[in-house]
Every structure is written in C-alpha cells, then in structure tokens.
PDB file of C-alpha atoms in Angstrom:
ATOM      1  CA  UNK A   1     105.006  29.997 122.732  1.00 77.00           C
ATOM      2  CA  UNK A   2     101.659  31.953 121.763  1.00 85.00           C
ATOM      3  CA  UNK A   3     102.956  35.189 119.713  1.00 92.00           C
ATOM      4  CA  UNK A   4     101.076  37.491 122.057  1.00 96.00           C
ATOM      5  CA  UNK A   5     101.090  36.629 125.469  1.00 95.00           C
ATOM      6  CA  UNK A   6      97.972  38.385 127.637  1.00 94.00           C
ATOM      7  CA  UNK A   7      97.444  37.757 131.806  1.00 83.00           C
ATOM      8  CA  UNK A   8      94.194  35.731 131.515  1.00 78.00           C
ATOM      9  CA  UNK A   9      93.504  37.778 135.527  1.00 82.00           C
ATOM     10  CA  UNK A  10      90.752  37.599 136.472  1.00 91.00           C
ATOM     11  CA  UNK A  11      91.629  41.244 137.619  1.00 95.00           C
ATOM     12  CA  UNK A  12      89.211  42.709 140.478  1.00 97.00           C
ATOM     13  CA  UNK A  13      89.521  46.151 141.275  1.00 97.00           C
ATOM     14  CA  UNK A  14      87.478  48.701 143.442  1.00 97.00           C
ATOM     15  CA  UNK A  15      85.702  51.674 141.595  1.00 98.00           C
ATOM     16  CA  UNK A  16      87.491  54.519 140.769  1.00 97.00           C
ATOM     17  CA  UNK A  17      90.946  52.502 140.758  1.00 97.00           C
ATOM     18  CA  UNK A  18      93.724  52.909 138.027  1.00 97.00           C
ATOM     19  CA  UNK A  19      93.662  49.199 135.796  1.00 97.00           C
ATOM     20  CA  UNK A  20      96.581  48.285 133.867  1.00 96.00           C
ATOM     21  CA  UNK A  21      96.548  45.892 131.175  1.00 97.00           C
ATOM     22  CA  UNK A  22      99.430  44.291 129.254  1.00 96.00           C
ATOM     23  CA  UNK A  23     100.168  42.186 126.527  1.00 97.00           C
ATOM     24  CA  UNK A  24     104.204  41.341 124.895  1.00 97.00           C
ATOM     25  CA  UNK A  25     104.432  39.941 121.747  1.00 96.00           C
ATOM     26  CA  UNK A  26     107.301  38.292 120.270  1.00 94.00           C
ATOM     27  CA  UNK A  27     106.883  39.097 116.221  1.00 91.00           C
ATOM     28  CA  UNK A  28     108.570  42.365 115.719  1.00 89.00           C
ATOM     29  CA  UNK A  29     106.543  42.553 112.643  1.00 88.00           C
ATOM     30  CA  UNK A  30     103.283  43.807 114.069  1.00 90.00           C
ATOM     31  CA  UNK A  31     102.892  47.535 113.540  1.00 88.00           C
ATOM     32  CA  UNK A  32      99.361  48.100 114.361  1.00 90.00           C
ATOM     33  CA  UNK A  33      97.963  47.518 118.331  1.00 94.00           C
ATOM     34  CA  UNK A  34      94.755  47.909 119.030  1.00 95.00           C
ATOM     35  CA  UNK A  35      92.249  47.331 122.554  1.00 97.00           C
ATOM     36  CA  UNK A  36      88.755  45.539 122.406  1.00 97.00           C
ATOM     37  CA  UNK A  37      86.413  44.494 125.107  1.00 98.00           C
ATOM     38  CA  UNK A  38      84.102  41.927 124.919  1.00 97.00           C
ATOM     39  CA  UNK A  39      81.064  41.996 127.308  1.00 96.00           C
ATOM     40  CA  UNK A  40      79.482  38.416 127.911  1.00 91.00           C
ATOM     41  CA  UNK A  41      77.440  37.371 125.164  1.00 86.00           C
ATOM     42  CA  UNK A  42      78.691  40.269 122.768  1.00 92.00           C
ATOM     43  CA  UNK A  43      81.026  41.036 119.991  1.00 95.00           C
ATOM     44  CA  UNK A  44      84.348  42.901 120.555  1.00 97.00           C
ATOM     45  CA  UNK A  45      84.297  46.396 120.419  1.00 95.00           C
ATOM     46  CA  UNK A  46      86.903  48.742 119.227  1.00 94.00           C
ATOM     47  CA  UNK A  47      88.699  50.571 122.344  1.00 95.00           C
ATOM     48  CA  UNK A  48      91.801  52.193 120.820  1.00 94.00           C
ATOM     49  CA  UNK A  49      94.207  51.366 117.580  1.00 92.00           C
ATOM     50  CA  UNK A  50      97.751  52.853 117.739  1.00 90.00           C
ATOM     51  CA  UNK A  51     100.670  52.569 115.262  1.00 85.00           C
ATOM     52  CA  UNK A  52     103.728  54.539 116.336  1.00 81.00           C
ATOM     53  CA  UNK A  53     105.390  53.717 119.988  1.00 86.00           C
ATOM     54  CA  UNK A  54     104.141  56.327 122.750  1.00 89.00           C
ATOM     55  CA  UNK A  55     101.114  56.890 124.500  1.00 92.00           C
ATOM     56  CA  UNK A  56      97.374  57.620 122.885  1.00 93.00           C
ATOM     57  CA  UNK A  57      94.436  58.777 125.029  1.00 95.00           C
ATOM     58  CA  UNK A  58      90.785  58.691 124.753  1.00 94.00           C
ATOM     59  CA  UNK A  59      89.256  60.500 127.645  1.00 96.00           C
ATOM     60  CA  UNK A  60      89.538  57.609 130.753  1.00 97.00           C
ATOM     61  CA  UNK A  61      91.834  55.610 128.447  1.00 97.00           C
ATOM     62  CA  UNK A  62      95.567  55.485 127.609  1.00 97.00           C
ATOM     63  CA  UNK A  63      96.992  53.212 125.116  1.00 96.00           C
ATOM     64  CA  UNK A  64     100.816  52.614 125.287  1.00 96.00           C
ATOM     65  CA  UNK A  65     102.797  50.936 123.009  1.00 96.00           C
ATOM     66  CA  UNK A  66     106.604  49.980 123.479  1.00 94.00           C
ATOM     67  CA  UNK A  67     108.454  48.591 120.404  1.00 92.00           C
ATOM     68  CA  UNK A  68     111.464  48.241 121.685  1.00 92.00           C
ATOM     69  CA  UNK A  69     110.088  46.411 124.508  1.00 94.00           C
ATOM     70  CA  UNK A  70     107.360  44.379 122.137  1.00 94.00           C
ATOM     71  CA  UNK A  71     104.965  45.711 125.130  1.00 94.00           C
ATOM     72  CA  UNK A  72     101.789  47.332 124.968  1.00 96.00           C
ATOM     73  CA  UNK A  73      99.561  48.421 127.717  1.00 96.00           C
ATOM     74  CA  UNK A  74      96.235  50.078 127.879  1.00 97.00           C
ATOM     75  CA  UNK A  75      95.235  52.152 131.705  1.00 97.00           C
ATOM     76  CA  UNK A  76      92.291  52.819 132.813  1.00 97.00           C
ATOM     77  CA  UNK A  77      91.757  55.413 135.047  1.00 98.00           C
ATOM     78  CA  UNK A  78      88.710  55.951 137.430  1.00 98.00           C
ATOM     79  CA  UNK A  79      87.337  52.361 136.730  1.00 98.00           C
ATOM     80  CA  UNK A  80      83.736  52.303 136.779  1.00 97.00           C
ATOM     81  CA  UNK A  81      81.501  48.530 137.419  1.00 97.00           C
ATOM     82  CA  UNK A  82      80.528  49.536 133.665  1.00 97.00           C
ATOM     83  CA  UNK A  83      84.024  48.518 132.580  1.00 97.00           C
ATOM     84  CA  UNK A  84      83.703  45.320 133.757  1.00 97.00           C
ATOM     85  CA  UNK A  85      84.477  43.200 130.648  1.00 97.00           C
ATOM     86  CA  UNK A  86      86.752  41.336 129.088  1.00 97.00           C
ATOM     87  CA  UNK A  87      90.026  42.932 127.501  1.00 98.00           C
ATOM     88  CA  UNK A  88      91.594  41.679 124.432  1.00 97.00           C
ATOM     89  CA  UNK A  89      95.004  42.840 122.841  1.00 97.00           C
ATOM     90  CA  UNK A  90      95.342  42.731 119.337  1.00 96.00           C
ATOM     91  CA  UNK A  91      98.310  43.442 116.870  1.00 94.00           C
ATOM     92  CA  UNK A  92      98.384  43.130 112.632  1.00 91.00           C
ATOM     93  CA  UNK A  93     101.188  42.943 110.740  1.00 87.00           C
ATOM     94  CA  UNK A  94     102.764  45.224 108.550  1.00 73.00           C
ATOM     95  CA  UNK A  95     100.538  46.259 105.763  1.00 67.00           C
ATOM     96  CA  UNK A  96     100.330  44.175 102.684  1.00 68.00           C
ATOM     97  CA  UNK A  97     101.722  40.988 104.503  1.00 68.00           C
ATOM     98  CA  UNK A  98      98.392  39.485 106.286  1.00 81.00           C
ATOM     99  CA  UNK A  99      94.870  40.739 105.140  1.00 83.00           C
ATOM    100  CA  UNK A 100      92.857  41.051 107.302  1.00 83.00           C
ATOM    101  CA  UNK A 101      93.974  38.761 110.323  1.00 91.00           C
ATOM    102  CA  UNK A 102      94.677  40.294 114.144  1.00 93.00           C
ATOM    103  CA  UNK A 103      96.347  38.332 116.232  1.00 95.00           C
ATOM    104  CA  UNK A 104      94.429  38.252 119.563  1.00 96.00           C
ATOM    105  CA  UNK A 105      96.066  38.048 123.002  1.00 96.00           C
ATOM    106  CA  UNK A 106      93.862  35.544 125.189  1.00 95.00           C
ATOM    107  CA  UNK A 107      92.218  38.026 127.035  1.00 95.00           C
ATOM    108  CA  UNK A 108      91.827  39.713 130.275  1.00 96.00           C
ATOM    109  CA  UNK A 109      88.624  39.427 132.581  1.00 95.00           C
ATOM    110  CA  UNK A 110      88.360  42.663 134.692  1.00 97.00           C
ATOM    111  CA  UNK A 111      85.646  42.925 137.245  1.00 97.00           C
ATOM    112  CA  UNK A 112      85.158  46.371 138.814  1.00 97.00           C
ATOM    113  CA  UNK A 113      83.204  46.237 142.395  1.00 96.00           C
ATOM    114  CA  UNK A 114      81.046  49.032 143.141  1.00 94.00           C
TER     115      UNK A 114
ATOM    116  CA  UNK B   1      74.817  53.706 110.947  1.00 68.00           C
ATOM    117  CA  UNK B   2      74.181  50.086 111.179  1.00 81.00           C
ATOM    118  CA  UNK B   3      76.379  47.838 112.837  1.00 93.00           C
ATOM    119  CA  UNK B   4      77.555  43.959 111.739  1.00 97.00           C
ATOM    120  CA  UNK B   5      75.091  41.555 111.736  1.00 97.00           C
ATOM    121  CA  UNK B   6      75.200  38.346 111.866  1.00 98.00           C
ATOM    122  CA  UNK B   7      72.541  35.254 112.043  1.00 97.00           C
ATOM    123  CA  UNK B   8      71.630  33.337 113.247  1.00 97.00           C
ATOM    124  CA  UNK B   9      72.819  33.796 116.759  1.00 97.00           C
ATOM    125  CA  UNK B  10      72.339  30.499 118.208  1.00 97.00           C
ATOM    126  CA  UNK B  11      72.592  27.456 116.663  1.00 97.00           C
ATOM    127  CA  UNK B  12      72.790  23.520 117.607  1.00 98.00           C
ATOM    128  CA  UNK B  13      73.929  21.170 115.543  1.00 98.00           C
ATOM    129  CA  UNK B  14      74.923  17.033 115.456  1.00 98.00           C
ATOM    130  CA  UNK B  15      78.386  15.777 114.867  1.00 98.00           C
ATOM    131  CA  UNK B  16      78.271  15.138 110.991  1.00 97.00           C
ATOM    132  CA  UNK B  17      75.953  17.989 109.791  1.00 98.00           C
ATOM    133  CA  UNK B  18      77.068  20.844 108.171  1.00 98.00           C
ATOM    134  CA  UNK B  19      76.205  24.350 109.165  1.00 98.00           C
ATOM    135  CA  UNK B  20      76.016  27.936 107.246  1.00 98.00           C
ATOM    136  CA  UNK B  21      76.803  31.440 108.965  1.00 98.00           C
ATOM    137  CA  UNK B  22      75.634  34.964 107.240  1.00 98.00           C
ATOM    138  CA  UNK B  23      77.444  38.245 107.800  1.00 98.00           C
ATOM    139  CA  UNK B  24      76.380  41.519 106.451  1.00 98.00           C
ATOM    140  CA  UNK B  25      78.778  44.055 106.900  1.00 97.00           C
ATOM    141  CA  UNK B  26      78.317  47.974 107.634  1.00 95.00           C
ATOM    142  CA  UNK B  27      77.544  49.880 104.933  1.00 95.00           C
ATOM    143  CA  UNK B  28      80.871  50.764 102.482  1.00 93.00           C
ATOM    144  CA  UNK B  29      82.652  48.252 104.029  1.00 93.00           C
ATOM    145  CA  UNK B  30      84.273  45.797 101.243  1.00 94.00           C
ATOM    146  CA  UNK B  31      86.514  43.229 104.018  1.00 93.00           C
ATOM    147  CA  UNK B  32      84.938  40.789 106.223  1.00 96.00           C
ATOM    148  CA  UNK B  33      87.304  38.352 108.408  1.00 96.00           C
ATOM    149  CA  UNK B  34      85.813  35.401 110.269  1.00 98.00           C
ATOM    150  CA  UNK B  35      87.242  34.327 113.812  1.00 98.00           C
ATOM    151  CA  UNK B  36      86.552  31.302 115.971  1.00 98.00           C
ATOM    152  CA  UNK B  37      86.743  32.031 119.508  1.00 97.00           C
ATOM    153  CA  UNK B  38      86.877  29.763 122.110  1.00 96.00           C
ATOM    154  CA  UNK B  39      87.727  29.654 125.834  1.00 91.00           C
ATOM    155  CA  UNK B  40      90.867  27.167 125.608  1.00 89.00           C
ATOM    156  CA  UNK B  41      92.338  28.751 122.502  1.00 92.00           C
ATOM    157  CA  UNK B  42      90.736  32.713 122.249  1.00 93.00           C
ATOM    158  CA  UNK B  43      90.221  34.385 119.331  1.00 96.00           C
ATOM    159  CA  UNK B  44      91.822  32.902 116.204  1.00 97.00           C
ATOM    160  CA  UNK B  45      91.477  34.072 112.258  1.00 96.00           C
ATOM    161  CA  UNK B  46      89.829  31.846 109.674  1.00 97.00           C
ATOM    162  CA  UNK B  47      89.646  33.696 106.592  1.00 95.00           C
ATOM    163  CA  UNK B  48      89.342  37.261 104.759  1.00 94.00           C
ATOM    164  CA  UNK B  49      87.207  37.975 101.808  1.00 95.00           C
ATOM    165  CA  UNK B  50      87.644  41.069 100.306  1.00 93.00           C
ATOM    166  CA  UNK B  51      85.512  42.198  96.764  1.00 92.00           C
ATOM    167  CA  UNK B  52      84.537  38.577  96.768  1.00 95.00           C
ATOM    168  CA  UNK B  53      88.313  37.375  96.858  1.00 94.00           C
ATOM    169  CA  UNK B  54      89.236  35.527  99.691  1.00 94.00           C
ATOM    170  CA  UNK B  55      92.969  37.185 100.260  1.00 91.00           C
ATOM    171  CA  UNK B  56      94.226  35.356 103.459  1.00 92.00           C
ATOM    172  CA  UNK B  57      93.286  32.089 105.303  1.00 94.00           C
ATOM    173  CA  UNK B  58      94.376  30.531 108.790  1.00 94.00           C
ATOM    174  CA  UNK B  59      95.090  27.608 109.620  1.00 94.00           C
ATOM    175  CA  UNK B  60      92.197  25.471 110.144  1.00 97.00           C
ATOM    176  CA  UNK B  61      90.890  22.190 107.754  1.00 97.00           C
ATOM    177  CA  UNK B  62      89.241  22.862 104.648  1.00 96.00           C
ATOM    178  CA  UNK B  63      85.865  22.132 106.217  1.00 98.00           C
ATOM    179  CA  UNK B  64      86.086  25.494 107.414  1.00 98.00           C
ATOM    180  CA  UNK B  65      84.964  27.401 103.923  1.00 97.00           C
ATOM    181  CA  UNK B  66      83.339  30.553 102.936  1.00 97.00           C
ATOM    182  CA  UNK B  67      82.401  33.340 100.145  1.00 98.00           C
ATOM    183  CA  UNK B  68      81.689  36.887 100.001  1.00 98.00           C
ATOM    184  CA  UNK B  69      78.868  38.496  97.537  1.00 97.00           C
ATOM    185  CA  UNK B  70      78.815  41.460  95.089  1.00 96.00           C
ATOM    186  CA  UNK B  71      77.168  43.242  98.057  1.00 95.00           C
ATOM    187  CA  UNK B  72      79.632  42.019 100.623  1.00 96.00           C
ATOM    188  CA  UNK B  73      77.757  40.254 102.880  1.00 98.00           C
ATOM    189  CA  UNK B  74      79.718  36.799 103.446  1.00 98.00           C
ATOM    190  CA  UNK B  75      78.678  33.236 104.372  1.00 98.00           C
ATOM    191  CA  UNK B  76      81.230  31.052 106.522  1.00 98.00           C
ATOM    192  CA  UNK B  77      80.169  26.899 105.614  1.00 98.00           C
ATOM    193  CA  UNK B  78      81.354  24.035 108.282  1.00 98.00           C
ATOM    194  CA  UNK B  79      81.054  20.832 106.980  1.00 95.00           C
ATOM    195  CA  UNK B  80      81.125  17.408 108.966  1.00 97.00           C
ATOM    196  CA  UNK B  81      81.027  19.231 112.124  1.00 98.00           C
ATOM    197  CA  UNK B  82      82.985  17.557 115.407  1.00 97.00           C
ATOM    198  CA  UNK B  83      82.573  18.946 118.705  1.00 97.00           C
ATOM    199  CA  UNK B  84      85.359  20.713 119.230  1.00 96.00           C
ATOM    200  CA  UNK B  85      83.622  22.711 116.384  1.00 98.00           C
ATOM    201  CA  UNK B  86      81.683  24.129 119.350  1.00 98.00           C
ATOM    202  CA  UNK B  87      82.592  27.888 119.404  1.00 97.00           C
ATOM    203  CA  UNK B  88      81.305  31.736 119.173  1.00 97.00           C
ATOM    204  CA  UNK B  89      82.350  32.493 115.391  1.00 98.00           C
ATOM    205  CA  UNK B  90      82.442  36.324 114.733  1.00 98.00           C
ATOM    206  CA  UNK B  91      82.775  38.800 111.664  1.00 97.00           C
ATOM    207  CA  UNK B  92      84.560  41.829 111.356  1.00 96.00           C
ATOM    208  CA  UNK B  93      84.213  44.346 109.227  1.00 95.00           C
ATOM    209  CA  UNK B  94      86.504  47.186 107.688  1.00 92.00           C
ATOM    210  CA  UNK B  95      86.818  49.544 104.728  1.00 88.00           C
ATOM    211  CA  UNK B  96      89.786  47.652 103.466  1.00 77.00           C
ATOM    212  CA  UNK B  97      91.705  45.584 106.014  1.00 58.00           C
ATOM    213  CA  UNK B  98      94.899  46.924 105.891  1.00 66.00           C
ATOM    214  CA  UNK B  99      94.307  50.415 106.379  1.00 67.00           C
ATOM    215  CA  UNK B 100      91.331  50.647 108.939  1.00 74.00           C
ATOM    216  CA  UNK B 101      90.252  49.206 111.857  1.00 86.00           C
ATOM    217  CA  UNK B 102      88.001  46.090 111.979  1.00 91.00           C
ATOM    218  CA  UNK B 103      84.366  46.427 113.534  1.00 94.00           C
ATOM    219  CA  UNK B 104      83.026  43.129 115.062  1.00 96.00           C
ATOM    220  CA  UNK B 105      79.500  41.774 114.761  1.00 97.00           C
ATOM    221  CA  UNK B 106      77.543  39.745 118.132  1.00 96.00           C
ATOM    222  CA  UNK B 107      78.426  37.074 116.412  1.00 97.00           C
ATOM    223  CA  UNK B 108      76.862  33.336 116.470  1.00 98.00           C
ATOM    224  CA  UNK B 109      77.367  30.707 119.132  1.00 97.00           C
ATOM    225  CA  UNK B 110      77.376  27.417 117.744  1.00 98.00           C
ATOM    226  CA  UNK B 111      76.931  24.056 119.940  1.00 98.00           C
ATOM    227  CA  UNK B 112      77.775  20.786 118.788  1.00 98.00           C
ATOM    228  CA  UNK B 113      76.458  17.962 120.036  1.00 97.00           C
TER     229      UNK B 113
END
C-alpha cells in the first residue's frame, strides 16, 4: 500500500464547476500538506502548503486538511479551462526526521471544458 | 526573481552511458532535492543536498549520485543507464528544507534507448 493514496481521474468538469480533490495517507507522521500542479511538459508549481488541520484559502482555492481522518482535500471553485492540469498531493514529515523529501500522491489529471 | 533552472532539458542516451544533470537554484536558496517522475510510479525523492551535504537519500541504486557546490547549484550523475532509467528528473529548491516550501524547476526529460 502506497503511503498516500491520490484518484489518478481523469476528472472532466464543465467551466465554472466546483472540483474536489483528495488524497489519504496512512503515516500519521506527516505534518506538512501541500497542492502542486503540473502542466504538460512543466515543473510543479506550488498551489497551497498547510500545517494545522482546518481549511486555508487562496482566492478560488481551499485547502483542507483532516488529521484525524489522514485526509486532505483541495476545492476549486469556478473552474476555469486554465486549470486544466495535473494535481499532485504532497505531505513531509515532521521536521528534522526527512530533509528535504515530499511524498507525492500519484496525481490527478483534471480537464476543464469550456 | 529567477526561477530553478535546470539543463539540459532533453536528453537521449544508450543503455550503458552515463549521464550528468545541472540545477541552479533561486537565489538564497541553500536545499536542492532531486525527484524522478514517471508515469507508472509518480514522483519519487532521490536525494537532498544541503550546504554541499547531502542530508537524506531514497531509495534508489547507487548509480543514482550527485553533489551540490559552494554556490548551490547541484549536479545529479546516472551511471550505466537501463531503460527504465527513462524519466522527467526535477529539482526543487527551498531556503532550508524543513522549514519552507520547495520550488520546482521544468526539469529534464531523459530517454533511454
């Protein structure tokens, strides 16, 4: 069993739609979350990084983390074809345990259709 | 401010050759991780350099090699390449990787053949 588990989709959704991500983990010992997306033939980029369970927003994006659950989500709300990427969880372990390595969720491919 | 950079971006190599990857981080940044990523098994964590010190290593074969300079920028080495070397290797770079957030490069997409 992978220690974070992501819906590979593909996920198709019509502009202007709420998307909802997920990813569970099963290491209680990550503490930091964060959301990248990939576009084809690029880099990740940073979305959002969270620590603390709750809910984080950065203007069409929420990032939710559950600890209790080990389940983190990240909404996006009036999708636009422009977010049509690839979504990648990531989580790190406590600090001073791991330098430097996220552990990546596989990914999910979300196509928004004009 | 400058992003990650990394070259070259392409590459093709034979089964048996060795190849070398450059990263040069943003400015101030002192970390760089290296990641393979590939469709069957995602993104996964090779190594962490950090003031030339390599602090943390995953679990792939000791072909898989690098360094960091005085200036930070890092090299990843692949020796005896197979095929299933084939993947899109990528560099991140942070401040100090446990307390900030890690800022990818395009990264380079290597073919074996």
């Amino acid at each position: 069993q992978k220690e974070v588990e992501q819906d590979p989709g593909p996920l198709s959704v019509p502009e202007g739609a709420i998307v909802s991500l997920n990813c569970t983990y099963s290491n209680s010992a990550f503490q930091y979350f964060m959301w990248y997306r990939q576009y084809s033939r690029k880099g990740p980029e940073l979305l959002m990084y969270t620590y603390s369970s709750g809910n984080k927003e950065d203007g069409r994006f929420t990032a939710q983390v559950d600890k209790s659950s080990k389940y983190i989500s990240l909404f996006i709300r009036d999708s636009q074809p422009s977010d049509s990427a690839t979504y990648l969880c990531a989580m790190k372990l406590v600090w001073g345990t791991s330098y430097g390595k996220l552990t990546f969720g596989q990914g999910t491919i979300l196509t928004v259709h004009p | 401010k400058a992003g990650v950079t990394q070259t070259p971006r392409y590459l093709i190599k034979t089964r048996g050759q060795q190849v070398t990857l450059s990263c040069s981080p943003i400015s101030g940044h002192r970390s760089v991780s290296w990641y393979q990523q590939t469709p069957g098994q995602g993104l996964q964590f090779l190594f962490e350099y950090f003031s030339e010190t390599q602090r943390n290593k995953g679990n792939f074969p000791g072909r898989f090699s690098g360094r960091q300079f005085s200036n930070s920028r890092s090299e990843m080495n692949v020796s005896t390449l197979e095929l299933g070397d084939s993947a899109l290797y990528l560099c991140a770079s942070s401040r100090d990787s446990e307390k900030s957030t890690q800022y990818f490069g395009p990264g380079t997409r290597l073919t074996v053949l």
